[in-house]
Tab-separated table of C-alpha atoms in Angstrom:
chain	number	residue	atom	x	y	z
A	1	UNK	CA	-0.109	0.089	-0.074
A	2	UNK	CA	1.394	3.421	-0.947
A	3	UNK	CA	0.304	6.372	1.434
A	4	UNK	CA	1.727	9.545	2.587
A	5	UNK	CA	-0.032	9.362	6.115
A	6	UNK	CA	1.895	9.916	8.878
A	7	UNK	CA	2.017	7.962	12.343
A	8	UNK	CA	2.643	9.607	15.542
A	9	UNK	CA	4.587	7.974	18.068
A	10	UNK	CA	6.278	8.676	21.333
A	11	UNK	CA	10.066	8.308	21.061
A	12	UNK	CA	12.649	8.106	23.693
A	13	UNK	CA	15.920	9.707	23.330
A	14	UNK	CA	17.570	8.728	26.416
A	15	UNK	CA	16.999	8.238	30.180
A	16	UNK	CA	14.088	10.421	31.126
A	17	UNK	CA	14.012	12.075	27.730
A	18	UNK	CA	10.893	11.765	25.485
A	19	UNK	CA	9.576	13.415	22.525
A	20	UNK	CA	6.775	12.963	19.872
A	21	UNK	CA	7.558	12.347	16.415
A	22	UNK	CA	5.751	11.621	13.225
A	23	UNK	CA	6.789	8.621	11.071
A	24	UNK	CA	5.845	7.711	7.389
A	25	UNK	CA	3.289	5.066	7.823
A	26	UNK	CA	4.807	1.876	6.466
A	27	UNK	CA	4.139	-0.176	3.332
A	28	UNK	CA	3.120	-3.689	3.805
A	29	UNK	CA	3.397	-6.646	1.305
A	30	UNK	CA	2.367	-10.096	1.296
A	31	UNK	CA	4.144	-11.254	4.417
A	32	UNK	CA	3.615	-8.748	7.013
A	33	UNK	CA	0.812	-6.304	8.598
A	34	UNK	CA	-0.011	-3.184	9.908
A	35	UNK	CA	-1.932	-2.806	13.429
A	36	UNK	CA	-3.861	0.038	14.672
A	37	UNK	CA	-3.209	0.211	18.248
A	38	UNK	CA	-5.917	0.165	20.649
A	39	UNK	CA	-3.934	0.157	23.977
A	40	UNK	CA	-0.470	-0.405	25.215
A	41	UNK	CA	-0.007	-1.435	28.965
A	42	UNK	CA	2.673	-0.083	31.135
A	43	UNK	CA	4.468	-2.173	33.728
A	44	UNK	CA	7.686	-1.601	36.149
A	45	UNK	CA	10.037	-2.452	33.476
A	46	UNK	CA	8.943	0.624	31.553
A	47	UNK	CA	9.737	2.586	34.574
A	48	UNK	CA	13.077	1.298	34.891
A	49	UNK	CA	13.975	1.789	31.256
A	50	UNK	CA	12.547	5.169	30.951
A	51	UNK	CA	14.654	6.453	34.098
A	52	UNK	CA	17.820	4.373	32.807
A	53	UNK	CA	18.037	2.249	35.961
A	54	UNK	CA	17.710	-0.553	33.184
A	55	UNK	CA	19.583	-0.268	30.277
A	56	UNK	CA	17.546	0.049	26.708
A	57	UNK	CA	19.061	-2.845	25.402
A	58	UNK	CA	18.884	-1.688	21.533
A	59	UNK	CA	19.828	1.939	22.245
A	60	UNK	CA	18.197	5.188	21.446
A	61	UNK	CA	16.218	6.644	19.929
A	62	UNK	CA	13.628	4.145	20.398
A	63	UNK	CA	9.734	3.787	20.415
A	64	UNK	CA	8.872	2.328	23.808
A	65	UNK	CA	5.867	-0.015	24.555
A	66	UNK	CA	6.193	-3.853	24.700
A	67	UNK	CA	2.501	-4.586	25.545
A	68	UNK	CA	0.675	-3.653	22.191
A	69	UNK	CA	-2.817	-4.552	21.569
A	70	UNK	CA	-4.479	-3.367	18.392
A	71	UNK	CA	-6.568	-4.099	15.351
A	72	UNK	CA	-5.355	-5.514	12.250
A	73	UNK	CA	-5.695	-2.631	9.505
A	74	UNK	CA	-3.711	-4.160	6.818
A	75	UNK	CA	-2.351	-7.720	6.105
A	76	UNK	CA	-0.921	-9.526	3.331
A	77	UNK	CA	-2.189	-12.898	2.070
A	78	UNK	CA	0.674	-15.053	3.428
A	79	UNK	CA	0.776	-13.414	6.661
A	80	UNK	CA	-2.998	-13.753	7.338
A	81	UNK	CA	-2.801	-17.488	6.218
A	82	UNK	CA	0.341	-17.969	8.683
A	83	UNK	CA	-1.133	-16.249	11.758
A	84	UNK	CA	-5.051	-16.971	10.956
A	85	UNK	CA	-6.075	-13.513	11.333
A	86	UNK	CA	-7.850	-10.903	8.935
A	87	UNK	CA	-8.261	-7.301	8.730
A	88	UNK	CA	-10.609	-6.171	11.647
A	89	UNK	CA	-9.280	-8.870	14.067
A	90	UNK	CA	-8.026	-7.848	17.481
A	91	UNK	CA	-4.306	-9.238	18.263
A	92	UNK	CA	-1.806	-9.187	20.814
A	93	UNK	CA	1.832	-9.076	19.595
A	94	UNK	CA	4.578	-10.806	21.401
A	95	UNK	CA	7.507	-8.875	22.670
A	96	UNK	CA	10.092	-10.994	20.908
A	97	UNK	CA	10.534	-11.453	17.169
A	98	UNK	CA	12.504	-14.782	16.552
A	99	UNK	CA	14.281	-15.787	13.467
A	100	UNK	CA	12.171	-18.922	13.243
A	101	UNK	CA	15.004	-20.757	11.302
A	102	UNK	CA	17.673	-21.160	14.033
A	103	UNK	CA	18.188	-24.628	16.175
A	104	UNK	CA	16.846	-22.805	19.375
A	105	UNK	CA	13.661	-21.652	17.324
A	106	UNK	CA	12.990	-24.997	15.542
A	107	UNK	CA	13.305	-26.874	18.753
A	108	UNK	CA	10.825	-24.760	20.863
A	109	UNK	CA	13.221	-22.561	22.291
A	110	UNK	CA	12.284	-19.303	20.499
A	111	UNK	CA	12.749	-16.994	23.630
A	112	UNK	CA	16.524	-18.027	23.453
A	113	UNK	CA	16.780	-16.946	19.683
A	114	UNK	CA	20.189	-15.387	19.166
A	115	UNK	CA	19.132	-14.159	15.706
A	116	UNK	CA	16.389	-11.854	16.560
A	117	UNK	CA	16.731	-8.458	15.383
A	118	UNK	CA	13.492	-6.840	16.561
A	119	UNK	CA	12.177	-6.775	20.095
A	120	UNK	CA	8.932	-4.837	20.418
A	121	UNK	CA	9.510	-1.541	22.637
A	122	UNK	CA	13.390	-1.968	22.393
A	123	UNK	CA	14.303	-1.699	18.721
A	124	UNK	CA	15.801	1.585	17.633
A	125	UNK	CA	13.824	3.773	14.959
A	126	UNK	CA	16.952	3.459	12.749
A	127	UNK	CA	15.634	0.224	11.861
A	128	UNK	CA	13.013	0.476	9.247
A	129	UNK	CA	10.138	1.125	9.007
A	130	UNK	CA	10.753	2.199	12.646
A	131	UNK	CA	7.246	1.593	14.127
A	132	UNK	CA	8.188	-1.313	16.462
A	133	UNK	CA	6.705	0.093	19.744
A	134	UNK	CA	3.280	0.116	21.333
A	135	UNK	CA	3.463	3.749	22.165
A	136	UNK	CA	2.411	4.843	18.772
A	137	UNK	CA	-0.769	4.880	16.593
A	138	UNK	CA	0.371	2.005	14.475
A	139	UNK	CA	2.675	-0.964	14.835
A	140	UNK	CA	4.445	-2.600	11.925
A	141	UNK	CA	4.094	-6.538	12.292
A	142	UNK	CA	7.169	-8.165	11.122
A	143	UNK	CA	6.683	-11.532	9.147
A	144	UNK	CA	8.343	-13.396	11.872
A	145	UNK	CA	6.345	-11.859	14.669
A	146	UNK	CA	4.274	-14.023	16.950
A	147	UNK	CA	0.793	-12.922	17.229
A	148	UNK	CA	-2.374	-13.798	19.241
A	149	UNK	CA	-6.101	-13.247	18.440
A	150	UNK	CA	-8.078	-11.666	21.274
A	151	UNK	CA	-11.747	-11.441	21.640
A	152	UNK	CA	-13.284	-7.971	20.638
A	153	UNK	CA	-15.849	-8.369	23.296
A	154	UNK	CA	-13.309	-7.448	26.072
A	155	UNK	CA	-12.779	-3.895	26.914
A	156	UNK	CA	-9.443	-2.878	25.559
A	157	UNK	CA	-7.951	-1.983	28.892
A	158	UNK	CA	-8.947	-5.482	30.064
A	159	UNK	CA	-7.629	-7.107	26.928
A	160	UNK	CA	-4.102	-5.502	27.051
A	161	UNK	CA	-3.509	-7.304	30.258
A	162	UNK	CA	-2.557	-10.320	28.153
A	163	UNK	CA	0.969	-9.307	28.960
A	164	UNK	CA	1.188	-9.170	32.741
A	165	UNK	CA	-1.314	-11.999	33.042
A	166	UNK	CA	0.862	-14.112	30.620
A	167	UNK	CA	3.894	-13.475	32.885
A	168	UNK	CA	1.780	-14.438	35.940
A	169	UNK	CA	0.656	-17.749	34.256
A	170	UNK	CA	3.920	-18.725	33.060
A	171	UNK	CA	6.040	-18.025	36.323
A	172	UNK	CA	3.256	-19.398	38.549
A	173	UNK	CA	2.130	-22.422	36.649
A	174	UNK	CA	4.744	-23.294	34.108
A	175	UNK	CA	7.909	-22.290	35.927
A	176	UNK	CA	6.663	-22.676	39.280
A	177	UNK	CA	4.964	-25.815	38.669
A	178	UNK	CA	2.185	-25.037	40.995
A	179	UNK	CA	0.049	-28.050	41.665
A	180	UNK	CA	-3.271	-28.844	43.278
A	181	UNK	CA	-3.166	-28.114	47.073
A	182	UNK	CA	0.136	-26.065	47.020
A	183	UNK	CA	1.124	-23.284	49.323
A	184	UNK	CA	2.351	-20.275	46.935
A	185	UNK	CA	4.106	-17.308	48.252
A	186	UNK	CA	4.114	-14.103	46.050
A	187	UNK	CA	6.667	-11.389	47.172
A	188	UNK	CA	5.597	-8.325	45.474
A	189	UNK	CA	1.910	-6.828	45.060
A	190	UNK	CA	2.391	-5.224	41.590
A	191	UNK	CA	0.281	-5.927	38.551
A	192	UNK	CA	2.102	-9.348	38.049
A	193	UNK	CA	1.900	-10.118	41.637
A	194	UNK	CA	-1.813	-9.503	42.029
A	195	UNK	CA	-2.320	-11.602	38.781
A	196	UNK	CA	-0.219	-14.213	39.901
A	197	UNK	CA	-2.490	-14.765	42.702
A	198	UNK	CA	-5.179	-15.485	40.170
A	199	UNK	CA	-2.927	-17.610	38.135
A	200	UNK	CA	-2.132	-19.660	41.196
A	201	UNK	CA	-5.639	-20.242	42.399
A	202	UNK	CA	-6.521	-21.210	38.770
A	203	UNK	CA	-3.628	-23.870	38.864
A	204	UNK	CA	-5.305	-25.227	42.066
A	205	UNK	CA	-3.185	-23.796	44.744
A	206	UNK	CA	-4.850	-24.054	48.201
A	207	UNK	CA	-3.249	-21.211	50.017
A	208	UNK	CA	-1.851	-18.006	48.558
A	209	UNK	CA	0.036	-15.323	50.553
A	210	UNK	CA	1.000	-12.110	49.088
A	211	UNK	CA	3.554	-9.354	50.515
A	212	UNK	CA	3.808	-5.907	49.821
A	213	UNK	CA	4.815	-2.505	51.183
A	214	UNK	CA	2.741	-0.145	53.394
A	215	UNK	CA	2.174	2.192	50.428
A	216	UNK	CA	0.785	-0.898	48.561
A	217	UNK	CA	-2.472	-1.290	50.972
A	218	UNK	CA	-4.751	-0.658	47.794
A	219	UNK	CA	-2.892	-3.357	45.850
A	220	UNK	CA	-3.116	-6.036	48.752
A	221	UNK	CA	-6.717	-5.414	48.608
A	222	UNK	CA	-6.947	-6.152	45.152
A	223	UNK	CA	-4.596	-9.407	45.885
A	224	UNK	CA	-7.472	-10.554	48.135
A	225	UNK	CA	-9.834	-10.022	45.381
A	226	UNK	CA	-7.755	-12.076	42.950
A	227	UNK	CA	-7.443	-15.063	45.247
A	228	UNK	CA	-4.942	-14.232	47.948
A	229	UNK	CA	-5.814	-15.779	51.078
A	230	UNK	CA	-3.401	-13.803	53.056
A	231	UNK	CA	-1.670	-10.387	52.479
A	232	UNK	CA	1.075	-8.824	54.840
A	233	UNK	CA	3.024	-5.451	54.854
A	234	UNK	CA	6.627	-5.845	54.946
A	235	UNK	CA	7.733	-2.260	56.015
A	236	UNK	CA	6.530	0.695	58.234
A	237	UNK	CA	5.203	0.781	61.722
A	238	UNK	CA	2.898	-2.427	61.118
A	239	UNK	CA	5.549	-4.450	59.324
A	240	UNK	CA	5.327	-8.187	59.431
A	241	UNK	CA	8.282	-10.668	59.244
A	242	UNK	CA	7.710	-12.647	55.928
A	243	UNK	CA	9.317	-15.874	56.916
A	244	UNK	CA	7.624	-15.847	60.655
A	245	UNK	CA	4.298	-15.265	59.111
A	246	UNK	CA	4.571	-18.148	56.258
A	247	UNK	CA	5.830	-20.425	59.122
A	248	UNK	CA	2.930	-19.739	61.548
A	249	UNK	CA	0.364	-20.071	58.586
A	250	UNK	CA	1.702	-23.275	57.334
A	251	UNK	CA	2.282	-25.098	60.501
A	252	UNK	CA	6.175	-24.981	59.831
A	253	UNK	CA	5.713	-26.599	56.397
A	254	UNK	CA	6.564	-23.253	54.533
A	255	UNK	CA	5.679	-22.556	51.077
A	256	UNK	CA	5.767	-25.007	48.025
A	257	UNK	CA	6.416	-22.497	45.449
A	258	UNK	CA	7.840	-18.620	45.854
A	259	UNK	CA	7.655	-16.174	43.204
A	260	UNK	CA	10.195	-13.308	43.897
A	261	UNK	CA	8.805	-10.356	41.935
A	262	UNK	CA	10.068	-7.246	43.758
A	263	UNK	CA	12.065	-4.707	41.744
A	264	UNK	CA	15.523	-3.366	43.028
A	265	UNK	CA	15.167	-5.152	46.483
A	266	UNK	CA	17.358	-7.695	48.029
A	267	UNK	CA	15.801	-8.668	51.197
A	268	UNK	CA	12.990	-10.412	49.474
A	269	UNK	CA	15.290	-12.897	47.820
A	270	UNK	CA	16.616	-13.846	51.048
A	271	UNK	CA	12.999	-14.325	52.416
A	272	UNK	CA	12.172	-16.509	49.442
A	273	UNK	CA	15.146	-18.886	50.320
A	274	UNK	CA	14.020	-18.869	54.115
A	275	UNK	CA	10.233	-19.008	53.516
A	276	UNK	CA	10.283	-21.853	50.847
A	277	UNK	CA	10.276	-25.708	51.990
A	278	UNK	CA	12.833	-28.252	51.589
A	279	UNK	CA	12.714	-29.327	47.971
A	280	UNK	CA	10.473	-26.489	46.996
A	281	UNK	CA	10.769	-24.053	43.980
A	282	UNK	CA	11.675	-20.358	43.899
A	283	UNK	CA	10.958	-18.447	40.668
A	284	UNK	CA	13.022	-15.236	40.280
A	285	UNK	CA	11.393	-12.484	38.334
A	286	UNK	CA	12.116	-9.248	39.797
A	287	UNK	CA	14.951	-7.122	38.210
A	288	UNK	CA	17.496	-5.441	40.358
A	289	UNK	CA	18.947	-3.196	37.859
A	290	UNK	CA	22.393	-4.998	37.557
A	291	UNK	CA	23.235	-4.536	41.229
A	292	UNK	CA	24.774	-7.443	42.865
A	293	UNK	CA	22.486	-9.314	45.347
A	294	UNK	CA	23.899	-11.379	48.105
A	295	UNK	CA	22.700	-15.056	47.825
A	296	UNK	CA	22.919	-17.541	50.916
A	297	UNK	CA	23.945	-20.626	48.597
A	298	UNK	CA	23.745	-22.766	51.919
A	299	UNK	CA	20.199	-22.434	51.816
A	300	UNK	CA	19.878	-23.525	48.312
A	301	UNK	CA	21.921	-26.548	48.881
A	302	UNK	CA	20.661	-27.611	52.327
A	303	UNK	CA	17.200	-27.296	51.357
A	304	UNK	CA	17.323	-28.684	47.931
A	305	UNK	CA	15.892	-25.605	46.496
A	306	UNK	CA	15.408	-25.204	42.753
A	307	UNK	CA	15.774	-21.571	41.534
A	308	UNK	CA	14.313	-20.646	38.013
A	309	UNK	CA	14.871	-17.487	36.225
A	310	UNK	CA	11.768	-15.974	34.610
A	311	UNK	CA	12.665	-14.389	31.418
A	312	UNK	CA	9.580	-13.048	29.975
A	313	UNK	CA	6.378	-14.610	28.386
A	314	UNK	CA	6.241	-17.318	25.676
A	315	UNK	CA	3.552	-18.406	23.442
A	316	UNK	CA	1.866	-20.910	25.892
A	317	UNK	CA	1.724	-18.111	28.605
A	318	UNK	CA	0.187	-15.739	26.434
A	319	UNK	CA	-2.454	-18.259	25.071
A	320	UNK	CA	-3.301	-19.542	28.353
A	321	UNK	CA	-3.585	-15.774	29.738
A	322	UNK	CA	-5.867	-14.822	26.904
A	323	UNK	CA	-8.185	-17.902	27.450
A	324	UNK	CA	-8.306	-16.833	31.337
A	325	UNK	CA	-9.169	-13.266	30.394
A	326	UNK	CA	-11.732	-14.130	28.072
A	327	UNK	CA	-13.188	-16.670	30.661
A	328	UNK	CA	-14.104	-13.659	33.160
A	329	UNK	CA	-13.189	-15.579	36.056
A	330	UNK	CA	-11.477	-12.894	37.845
A	331	UNK	CA	-12.419	-9.138	38.161
A	332	UNK	CA	-9.848	-8.214	36.042
A	333	UNK	CA	-11.353	-4.585	35.171
A	334	UNK	CA	-10.916	-3.891	38.795
A	335	UNK	CA	-7.116	-4.014	38.221
A	336	UNK	CA	-7.181	-1.259	35.527
A	337	UNK	CA	-7.117	2.191	37.187
A	338	UNK	CA	-5.890	4.659	34.640
A	339	UNK	CA	-5.947	5.154	30.914
A	340	UNK	CA	-3.868	8.019	29.215
A	341	UNK	CA	-3.803	9.457	25.654
A	342	UNK	CA	-0.562	8.869	23.856
A	343	UNK	CA	0.545	12.561	24.338
A	344	UNK	CA	0.235	12.029	28.117
A	345	UNK	CA	2.868	9.076	28.078
A	346	UNK	CA	5.335	10.890	30.699
A	347	UNK	CA	2.144	11.422	32.906
A	348	UNK	CA	1.281	7.857	32.663
A	349	UNK	CA	4.591	6.523	33.540
A	350	UNK	CA	4.671	9.231	36.617
A	351	UNK	CA	1.430	7.790	37.774
A	352	UNK	CA	2.264	4.340	37.639
A	353	UNK	CA	5.390	5.049	39.510
A	354	UNK	CA	3.119	6.728	42.454
A	355	UNK	CA	4.536	10.298	41.673
A	356	UNK	CA	1.055	11.780	41.094
A	357	UNK	CA	-0.456	12.869	44.585
A	358	UNK	CA	-3.794	11.197	45.156
A	359	UNK	CA	-3.575	8.719	42.342
A	360	UNK	CA	-3.326	5.115	43.365
A	361	UNK	CA	-2.357	3.216	40.167
A	362	UNK	CA	-2.137	-0.291	39.372
A	363	UNK	CA	-2.808	-1.249	35.839
A	364	UNK	CA	-2.126	1.865	33.470
A	365	UNK	CA	-2.664	1.790	29.760
A	366	UNK	CA	-1.825	4.566	26.890
A	367	UNK	CA	-4.085	4.758	24.023
A	368	UNK	CA	-3.563	6.904	20.752
A	369	UNK	CA	-7.407	7.918	20.964
A	370	UNK	CA	-8.292	9.151	24.348
A	371	UNK	CA	-7.624	9.235	28.134
A	372	UNK	CA	-9.424	8.919	31.519
């Protein structure tokens, strides 16, 4: 398609530096597609990369946004047949674009693909056609991208939770291996922590315990709505000791599976080691910004613990999360607190970070068309 239409996008120039630019609308062919963005979700990693605490892997300038949801506006015949979608379908687009040809891709390990050249939200605008981030009016969908069809019946602010819920499902059920009757400890009450409570219950957990900070009181309340049986505050005047409380709640049995999901904090990893039972599993998902974190390896050895690193979400996690969203089993709309127009991206990030007085944010989305 030939057109002179311009596409507006947020462009990050460096840590804390954002501007808005117009790009040429990409031409599409038989093998690719163009998606009109309905919403792009924001999460803690967006805050870390925006402020430079975690490096922008591909460099600058870049269009951020790794949780894009949109409607197919153009698609080639080959792409439509390969992805099973048509013009007008709503799709979620995975973060990673694998090569689909290397040994790792062909053996099912596409998340470890060393040949990928596109990562949504992290690919510099110098790579044509530039529109590889969700904080834009349109997203170019590379022929090798992985996409998932999502019901148009869901509100966009709920449908766009496919990414954090996908992480919660993968980290809890697939990497954590939660089974019927398990006790699950979730360290951190952010979006993924709250949704992990739902994922744990969906996997059959009998007891779910979620920790958070004093400023997270509203999030801990939501965690209970999403399946948490117990919540505890780990700082401030009313601080509770995580290990002591888990020991008490389980009559000394401790947690079968622990998810460490706190950003930039060292203590929760030690809590995870001490609050997980002999032979239990710990899924480590909280980024620490490259800082060295002490690890009591004697705990790992003497308790025969399994530690698993949680890198992103795979296709199975996304697919199961989308089915769970479409089921309506949990009050997902309750998690969404703020919607901002594309031009308000910096305010959206500040709101998610808790920097706007009087705003208690949990799930925040940016849309090209309107805010709320």
